[in-house]
PDB file of C-alpha atoms in Angstrom:
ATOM      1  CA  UNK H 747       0.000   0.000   0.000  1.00 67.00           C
ATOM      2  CA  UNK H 748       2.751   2.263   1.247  1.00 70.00           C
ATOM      3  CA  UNK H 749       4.648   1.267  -1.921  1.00 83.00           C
ATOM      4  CA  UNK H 750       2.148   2.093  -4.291  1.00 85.00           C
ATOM      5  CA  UNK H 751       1.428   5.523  -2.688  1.00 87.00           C
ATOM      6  CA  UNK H 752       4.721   6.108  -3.539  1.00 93.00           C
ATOM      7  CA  UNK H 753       4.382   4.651  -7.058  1.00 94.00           C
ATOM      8  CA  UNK H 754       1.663   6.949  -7.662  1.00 97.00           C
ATOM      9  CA  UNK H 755       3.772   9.746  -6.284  1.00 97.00           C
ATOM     10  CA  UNK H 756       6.230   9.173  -8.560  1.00 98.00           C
ATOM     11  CA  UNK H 757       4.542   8.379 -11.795  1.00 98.00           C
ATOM     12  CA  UNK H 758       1.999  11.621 -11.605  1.00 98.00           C
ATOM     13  CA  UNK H 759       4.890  13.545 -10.813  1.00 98.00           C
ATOM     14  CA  UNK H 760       6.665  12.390 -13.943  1.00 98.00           C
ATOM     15  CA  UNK H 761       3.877  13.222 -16.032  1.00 98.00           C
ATOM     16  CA  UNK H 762       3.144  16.530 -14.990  1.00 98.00           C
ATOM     17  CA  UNK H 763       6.327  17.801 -17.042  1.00 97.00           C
ATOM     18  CA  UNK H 764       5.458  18.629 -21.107  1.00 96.00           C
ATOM     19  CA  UNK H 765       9.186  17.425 -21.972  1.00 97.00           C
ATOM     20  CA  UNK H 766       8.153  14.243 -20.394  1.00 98.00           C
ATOM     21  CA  UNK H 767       4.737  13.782 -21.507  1.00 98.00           C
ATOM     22  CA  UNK H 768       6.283  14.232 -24.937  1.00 97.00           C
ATOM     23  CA  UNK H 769       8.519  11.154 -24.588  1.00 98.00           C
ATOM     24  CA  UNK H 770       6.027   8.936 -23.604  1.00 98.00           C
ATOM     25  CA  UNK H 771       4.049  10.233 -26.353  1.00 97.00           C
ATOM     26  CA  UNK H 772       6.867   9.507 -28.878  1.00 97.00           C
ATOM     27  CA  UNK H 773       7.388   5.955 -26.774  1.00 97.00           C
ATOM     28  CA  UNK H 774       3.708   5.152 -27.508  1.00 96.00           C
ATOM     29  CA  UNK H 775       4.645   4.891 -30.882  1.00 95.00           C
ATOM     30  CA  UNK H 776       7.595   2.484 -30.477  1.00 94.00           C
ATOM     31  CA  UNK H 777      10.713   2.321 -28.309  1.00 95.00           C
ATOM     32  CA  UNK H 778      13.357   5.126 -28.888  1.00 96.00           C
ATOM     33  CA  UNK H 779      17.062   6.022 -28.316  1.00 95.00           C
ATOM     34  CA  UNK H 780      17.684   8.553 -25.907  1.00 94.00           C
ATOM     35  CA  UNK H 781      19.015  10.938 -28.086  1.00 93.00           C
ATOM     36  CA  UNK H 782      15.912  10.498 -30.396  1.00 95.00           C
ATOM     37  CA  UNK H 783      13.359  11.425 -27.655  1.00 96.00           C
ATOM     38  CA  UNK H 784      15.434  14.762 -26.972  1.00 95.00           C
ATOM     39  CA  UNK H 785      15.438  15.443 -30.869  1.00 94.00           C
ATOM     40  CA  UNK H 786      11.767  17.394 -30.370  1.00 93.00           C
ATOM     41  CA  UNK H 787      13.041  19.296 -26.930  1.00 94.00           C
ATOM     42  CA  UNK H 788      15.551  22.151 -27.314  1.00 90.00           C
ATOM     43  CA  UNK H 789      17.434  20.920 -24.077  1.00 93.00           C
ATOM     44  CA  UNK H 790      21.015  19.496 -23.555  1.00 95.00           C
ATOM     45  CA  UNK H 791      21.431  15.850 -23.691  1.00 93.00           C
ATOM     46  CA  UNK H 792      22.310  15.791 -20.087  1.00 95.00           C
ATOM     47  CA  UNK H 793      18.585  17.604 -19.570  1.00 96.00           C
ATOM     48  CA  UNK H 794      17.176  14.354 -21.338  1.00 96.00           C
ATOM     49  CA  UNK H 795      18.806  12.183 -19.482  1.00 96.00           C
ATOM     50  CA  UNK H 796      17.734  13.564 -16.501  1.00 97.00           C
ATOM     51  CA  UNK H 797      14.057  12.978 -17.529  1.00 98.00           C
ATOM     52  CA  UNK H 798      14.624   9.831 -19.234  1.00 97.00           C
ATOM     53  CA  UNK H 799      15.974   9.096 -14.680  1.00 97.00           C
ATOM     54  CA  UNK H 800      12.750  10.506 -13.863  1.00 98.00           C
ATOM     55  CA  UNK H 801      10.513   8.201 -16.319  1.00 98.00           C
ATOM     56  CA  UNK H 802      12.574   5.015 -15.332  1.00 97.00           C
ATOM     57  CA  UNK H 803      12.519   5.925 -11.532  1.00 97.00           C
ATOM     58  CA  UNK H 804       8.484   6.005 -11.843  1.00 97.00           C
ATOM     59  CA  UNK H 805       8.413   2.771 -13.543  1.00 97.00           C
ATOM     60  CA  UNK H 806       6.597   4.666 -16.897  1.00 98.00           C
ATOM     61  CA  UNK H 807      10.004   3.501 -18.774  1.00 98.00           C
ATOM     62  CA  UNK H 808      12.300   0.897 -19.398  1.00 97.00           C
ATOM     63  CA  UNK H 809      15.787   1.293 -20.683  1.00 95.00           C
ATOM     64  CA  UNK H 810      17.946  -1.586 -22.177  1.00 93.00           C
ATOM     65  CA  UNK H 811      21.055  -1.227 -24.038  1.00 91.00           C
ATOM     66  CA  UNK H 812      21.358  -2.975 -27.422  1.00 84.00           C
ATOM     67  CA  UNK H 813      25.109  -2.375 -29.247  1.00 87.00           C
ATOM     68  CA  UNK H 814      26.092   0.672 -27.872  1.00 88.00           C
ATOM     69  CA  UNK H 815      22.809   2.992 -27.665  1.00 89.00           C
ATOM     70  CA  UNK H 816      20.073   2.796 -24.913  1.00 90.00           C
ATOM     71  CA  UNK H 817      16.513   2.001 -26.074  1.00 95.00           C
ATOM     72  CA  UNK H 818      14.061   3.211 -24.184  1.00 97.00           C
ATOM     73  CA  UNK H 819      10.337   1.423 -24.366  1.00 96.00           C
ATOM     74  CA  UNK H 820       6.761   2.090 -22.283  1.00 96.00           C
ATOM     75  CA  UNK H 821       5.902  -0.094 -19.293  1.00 96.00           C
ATOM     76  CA  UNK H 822       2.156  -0.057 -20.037  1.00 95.00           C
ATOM     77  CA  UNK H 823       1.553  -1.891 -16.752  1.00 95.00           C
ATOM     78  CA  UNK H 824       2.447   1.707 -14.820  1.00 97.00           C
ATOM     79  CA  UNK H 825       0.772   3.760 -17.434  1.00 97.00           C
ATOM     80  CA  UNK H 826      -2.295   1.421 -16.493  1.00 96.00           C
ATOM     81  CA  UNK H 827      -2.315   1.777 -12.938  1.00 96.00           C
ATOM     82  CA  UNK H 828      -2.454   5.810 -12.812  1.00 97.00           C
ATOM     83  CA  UNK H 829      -4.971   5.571 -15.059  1.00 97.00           C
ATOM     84  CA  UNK H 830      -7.252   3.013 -13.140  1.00 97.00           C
ATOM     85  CA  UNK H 831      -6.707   5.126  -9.849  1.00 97.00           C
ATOM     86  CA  UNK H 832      -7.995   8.083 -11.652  1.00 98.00           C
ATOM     87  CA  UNK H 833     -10.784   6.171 -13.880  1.00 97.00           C
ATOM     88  CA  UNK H 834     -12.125   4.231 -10.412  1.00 97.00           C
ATOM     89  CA  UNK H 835     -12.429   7.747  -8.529  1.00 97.00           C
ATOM     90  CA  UNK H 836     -14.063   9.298 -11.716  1.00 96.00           C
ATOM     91  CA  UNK H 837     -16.705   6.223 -12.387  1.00 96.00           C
ATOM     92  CA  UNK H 838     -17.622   6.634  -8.262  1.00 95.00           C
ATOM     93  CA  UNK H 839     -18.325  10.068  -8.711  1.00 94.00           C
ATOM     94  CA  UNK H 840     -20.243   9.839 -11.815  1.00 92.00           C
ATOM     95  CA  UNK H 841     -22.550   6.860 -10.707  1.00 90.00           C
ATOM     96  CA  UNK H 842     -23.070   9.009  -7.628  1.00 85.00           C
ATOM     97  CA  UNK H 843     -24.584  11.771  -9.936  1.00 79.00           C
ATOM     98  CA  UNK H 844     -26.218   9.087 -12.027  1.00 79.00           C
ATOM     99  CA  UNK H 845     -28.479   7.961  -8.527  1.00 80.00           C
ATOM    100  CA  UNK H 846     -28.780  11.809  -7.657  1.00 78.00           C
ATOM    101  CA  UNK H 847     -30.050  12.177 -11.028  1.00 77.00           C
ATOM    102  CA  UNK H 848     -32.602   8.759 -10.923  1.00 79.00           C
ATOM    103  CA  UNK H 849     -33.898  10.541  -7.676  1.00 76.00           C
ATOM    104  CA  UNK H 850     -34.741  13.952  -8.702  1.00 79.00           C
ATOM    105  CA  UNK H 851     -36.498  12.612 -11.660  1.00 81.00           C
ATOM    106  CA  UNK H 852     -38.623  10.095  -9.176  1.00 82.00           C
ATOM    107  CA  UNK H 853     -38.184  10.658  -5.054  1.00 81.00           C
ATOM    108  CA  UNK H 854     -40.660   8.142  -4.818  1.00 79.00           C
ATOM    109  CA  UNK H 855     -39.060   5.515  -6.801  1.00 73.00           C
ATOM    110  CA  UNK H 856     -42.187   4.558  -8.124  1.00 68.00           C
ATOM    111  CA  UNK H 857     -40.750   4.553 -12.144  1.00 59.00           C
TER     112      UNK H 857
ATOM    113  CA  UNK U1125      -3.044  23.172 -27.210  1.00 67.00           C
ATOM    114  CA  UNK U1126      -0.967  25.241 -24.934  1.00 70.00           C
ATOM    115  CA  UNK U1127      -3.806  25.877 -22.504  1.00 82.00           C
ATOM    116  CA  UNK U1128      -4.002  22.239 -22.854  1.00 84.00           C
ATOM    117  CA  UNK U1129      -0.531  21.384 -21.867  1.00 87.00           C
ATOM    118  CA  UNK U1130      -0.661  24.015 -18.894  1.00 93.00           C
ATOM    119  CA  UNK U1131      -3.894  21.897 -17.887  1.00 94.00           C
ATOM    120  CA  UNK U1132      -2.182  18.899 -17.743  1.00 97.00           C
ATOM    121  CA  UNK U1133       0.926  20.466 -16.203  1.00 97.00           C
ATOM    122  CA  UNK U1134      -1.327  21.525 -13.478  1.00 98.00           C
ATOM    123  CA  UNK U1135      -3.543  18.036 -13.269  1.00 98.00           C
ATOM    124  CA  UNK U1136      -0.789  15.843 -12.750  1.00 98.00           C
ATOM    125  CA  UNK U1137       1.332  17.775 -10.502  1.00 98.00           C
ATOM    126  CA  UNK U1138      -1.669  18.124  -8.161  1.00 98.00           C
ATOM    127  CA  UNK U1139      -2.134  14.249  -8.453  1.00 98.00           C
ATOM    128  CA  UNK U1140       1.573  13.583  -7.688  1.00 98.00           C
ATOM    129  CA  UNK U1141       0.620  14.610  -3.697  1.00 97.00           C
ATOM    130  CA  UNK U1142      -0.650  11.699  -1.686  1.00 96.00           C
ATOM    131  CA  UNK U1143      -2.407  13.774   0.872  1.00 97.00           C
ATOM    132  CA  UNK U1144      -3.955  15.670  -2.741  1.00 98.00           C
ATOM    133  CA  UNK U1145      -4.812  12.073  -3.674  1.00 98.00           C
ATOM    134  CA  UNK U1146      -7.019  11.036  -0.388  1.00 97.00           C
ATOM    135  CA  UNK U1147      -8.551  14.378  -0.837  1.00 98.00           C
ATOM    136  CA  UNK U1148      -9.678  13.356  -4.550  1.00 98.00           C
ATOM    137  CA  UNK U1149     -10.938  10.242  -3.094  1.00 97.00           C
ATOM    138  CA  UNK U1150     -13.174  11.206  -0.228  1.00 97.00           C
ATOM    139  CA  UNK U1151     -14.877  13.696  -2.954  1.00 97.00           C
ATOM    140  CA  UNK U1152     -15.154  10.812  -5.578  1.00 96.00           C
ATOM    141  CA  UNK U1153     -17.800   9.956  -2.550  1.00 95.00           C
ATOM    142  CA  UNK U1154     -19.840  13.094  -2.524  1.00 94.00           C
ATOM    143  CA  UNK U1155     -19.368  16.643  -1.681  1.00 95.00           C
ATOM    144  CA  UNK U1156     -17.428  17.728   1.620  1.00 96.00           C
ATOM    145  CA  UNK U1157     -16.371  20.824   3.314  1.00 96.00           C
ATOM    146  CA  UNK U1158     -12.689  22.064   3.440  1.00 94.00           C
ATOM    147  CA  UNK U1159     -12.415  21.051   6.796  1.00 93.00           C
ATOM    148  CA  UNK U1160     -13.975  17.403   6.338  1.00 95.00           C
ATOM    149  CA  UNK U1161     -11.217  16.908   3.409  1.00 96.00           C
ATOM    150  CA  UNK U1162      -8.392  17.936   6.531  1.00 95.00           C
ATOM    151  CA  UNK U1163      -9.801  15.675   9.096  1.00 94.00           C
ATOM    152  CA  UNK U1164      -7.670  12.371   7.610  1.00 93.00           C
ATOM    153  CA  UNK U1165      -4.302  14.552   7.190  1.00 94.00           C
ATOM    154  CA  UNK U1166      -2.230  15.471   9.940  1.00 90.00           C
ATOM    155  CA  UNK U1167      -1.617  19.008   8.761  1.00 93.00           C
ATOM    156  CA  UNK U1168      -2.769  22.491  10.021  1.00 95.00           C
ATOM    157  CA  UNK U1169      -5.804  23.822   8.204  1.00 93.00           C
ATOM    158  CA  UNK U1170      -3.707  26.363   6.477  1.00 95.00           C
ATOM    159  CA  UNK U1171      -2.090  23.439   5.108  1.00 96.00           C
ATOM    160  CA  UNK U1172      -5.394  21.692   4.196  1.00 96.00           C
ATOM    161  CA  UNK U1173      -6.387  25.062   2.338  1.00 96.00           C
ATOM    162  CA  UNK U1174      -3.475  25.149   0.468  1.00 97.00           C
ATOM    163  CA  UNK U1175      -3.792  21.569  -1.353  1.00 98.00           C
ATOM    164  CA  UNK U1176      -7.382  22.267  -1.685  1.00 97.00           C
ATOM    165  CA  UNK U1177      -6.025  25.762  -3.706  1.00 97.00           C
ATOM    166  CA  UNK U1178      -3.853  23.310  -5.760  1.00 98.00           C
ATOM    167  CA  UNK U1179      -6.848  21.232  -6.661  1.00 98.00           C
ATOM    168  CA  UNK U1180      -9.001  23.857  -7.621  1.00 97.00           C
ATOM    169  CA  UNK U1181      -6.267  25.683  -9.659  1.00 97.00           C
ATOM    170  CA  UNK U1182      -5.789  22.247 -11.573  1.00 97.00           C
ATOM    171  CA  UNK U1183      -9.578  22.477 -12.562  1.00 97.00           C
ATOM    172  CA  UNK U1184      -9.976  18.960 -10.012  1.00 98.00           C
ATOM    173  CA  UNK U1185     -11.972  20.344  -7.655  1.00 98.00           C
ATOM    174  CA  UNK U1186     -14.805  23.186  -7.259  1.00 97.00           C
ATOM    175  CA  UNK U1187     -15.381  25.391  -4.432  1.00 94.00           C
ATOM    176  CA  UNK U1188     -18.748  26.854  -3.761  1.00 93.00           C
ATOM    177  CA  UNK U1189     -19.792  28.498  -0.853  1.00 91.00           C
ATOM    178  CA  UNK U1190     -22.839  27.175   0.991  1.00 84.00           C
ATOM    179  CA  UNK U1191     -23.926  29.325   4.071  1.00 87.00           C
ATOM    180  CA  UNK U1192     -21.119  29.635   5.738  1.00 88.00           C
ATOM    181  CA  UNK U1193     -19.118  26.779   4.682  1.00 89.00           C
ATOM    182  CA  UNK U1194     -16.958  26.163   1.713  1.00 90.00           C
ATOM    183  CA  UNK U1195     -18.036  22.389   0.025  1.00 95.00           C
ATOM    184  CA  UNK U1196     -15.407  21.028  -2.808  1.00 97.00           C
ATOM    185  CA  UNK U1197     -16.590  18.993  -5.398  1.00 96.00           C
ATOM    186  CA  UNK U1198     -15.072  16.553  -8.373  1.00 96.00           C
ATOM    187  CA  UNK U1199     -15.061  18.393 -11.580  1.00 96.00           C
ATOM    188  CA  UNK U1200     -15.029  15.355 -13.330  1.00 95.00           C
ATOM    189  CA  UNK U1201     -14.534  16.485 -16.972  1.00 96.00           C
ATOM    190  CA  UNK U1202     -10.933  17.597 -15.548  1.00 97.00           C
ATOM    191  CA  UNK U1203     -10.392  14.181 -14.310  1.00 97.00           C
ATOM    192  CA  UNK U1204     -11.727  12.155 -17.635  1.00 96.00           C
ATOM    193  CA  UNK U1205      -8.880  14.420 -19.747  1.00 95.00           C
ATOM    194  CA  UNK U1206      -6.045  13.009 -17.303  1.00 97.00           C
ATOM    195  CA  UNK U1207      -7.221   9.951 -17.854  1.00 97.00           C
ATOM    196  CA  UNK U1208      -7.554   9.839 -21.725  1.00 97.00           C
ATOM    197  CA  UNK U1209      -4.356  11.229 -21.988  1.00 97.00           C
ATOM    198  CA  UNK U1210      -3.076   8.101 -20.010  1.00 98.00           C
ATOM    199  CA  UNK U1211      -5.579   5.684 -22.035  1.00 97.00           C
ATOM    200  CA  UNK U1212      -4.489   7.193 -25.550  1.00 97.00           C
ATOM    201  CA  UNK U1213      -0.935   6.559 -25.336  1.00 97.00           C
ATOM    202  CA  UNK U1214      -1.229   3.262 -23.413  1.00 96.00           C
ATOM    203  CA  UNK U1215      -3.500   1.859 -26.447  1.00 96.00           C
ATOM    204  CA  UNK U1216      -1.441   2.872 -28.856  1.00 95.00           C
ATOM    205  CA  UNK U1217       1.725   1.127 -27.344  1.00 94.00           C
ATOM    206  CA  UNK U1218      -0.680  -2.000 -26.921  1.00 92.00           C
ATOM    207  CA  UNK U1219      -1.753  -1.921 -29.927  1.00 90.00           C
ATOM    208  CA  UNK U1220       1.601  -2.018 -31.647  1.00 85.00           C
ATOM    209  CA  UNK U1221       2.419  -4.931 -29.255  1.00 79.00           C
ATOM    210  CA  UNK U1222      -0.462  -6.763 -30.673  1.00 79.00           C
ATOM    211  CA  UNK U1223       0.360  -6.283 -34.037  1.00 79.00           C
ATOM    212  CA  UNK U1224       4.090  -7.405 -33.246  1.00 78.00           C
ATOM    213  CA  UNK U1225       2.278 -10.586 -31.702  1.00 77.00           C
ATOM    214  CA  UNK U1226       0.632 -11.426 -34.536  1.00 79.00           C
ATOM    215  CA  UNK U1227       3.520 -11.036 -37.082  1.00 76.00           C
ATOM    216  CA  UNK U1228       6.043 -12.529 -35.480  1.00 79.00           C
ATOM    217  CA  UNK U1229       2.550 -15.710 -35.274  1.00 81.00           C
ATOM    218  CA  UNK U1230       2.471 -15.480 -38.926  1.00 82.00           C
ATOM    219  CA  UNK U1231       5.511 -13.574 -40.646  1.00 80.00           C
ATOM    220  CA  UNK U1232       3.636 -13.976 -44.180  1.00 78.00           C
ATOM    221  CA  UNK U1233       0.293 -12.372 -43.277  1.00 73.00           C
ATOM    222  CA  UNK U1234      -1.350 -15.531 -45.065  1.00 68.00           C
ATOM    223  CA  UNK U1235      -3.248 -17.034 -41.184  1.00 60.00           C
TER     224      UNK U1235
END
């Protein structure tokens, strides 16, 4: 539980940078070098790296070097798990306007 | 598009806070006042305040003030664009894996 606090910590944190969303973007599309997710971000290499850190670190990214150049690839399994956090607190809030909604239109529930 | 990155910017960051997070949760269960939302968190209500200021800057959360008391709701359009962002880049990588899956089944394309 702890852990995955601090899962969920980590991976919204990584996301809420645009340089960062942008690499999983390009990584949705297939795995990438390093140097080819910092090709769309006017930022040193060293910057990249240091968000590539931050994408590994939350588990969002994998890294594995083939030859000589690290290829970077999505962990969908992460990228699932912020999203059912978010989609399970969304769908309770919804149904709860859905039954609000039932009511108003019949207090009695008589329809 | 920019407005839209600044949204997300804002979204995720205020997601990345676990005390943020439990806040979320007890509204995905209905309306509560400023002061409910602090009761789980060991912080001073000027703390409380502040996350709730986070939440409602992200476009999470909306404040209105009833009598005398300030009751936070979801906005849960807010949420749903969080969570498609997620969804539309973890389908995409899926997708490709599936496609992968059923090459590498049948090379020829003649299954």
């Amino acid at each position: 539980m702890v852990n995955q606090v601090a899962e969920l910590d980590r991976v919204f944190h990584a996301l809420a940078d645009p340089g960062r969303r942008l690499m999983i973007d390009r990584l949705s599309r297939g795995p990438a070098s390093v140097s080819e997710l910092g090709k769309p971000l006017s930022m040193s290499l060293a910057a990249v790296v240091q968000h590539v850190q931050v994408l590994e670190a939350s588990g969002l990214v994998r890294s594995q070097k083939i030859g000589r150049t690290w290829t970077c690839s999505i962990n969908s399994a992460t990228l699932r798990s912020a999203e059912s956090w978010i989609s399970e607190r969304r769908n309770l809030w919804e149904r709860r306007l859905d039954h609000l909604g039932d009511y108003l239109a019949d207090p009695a529930g008589q329809g």
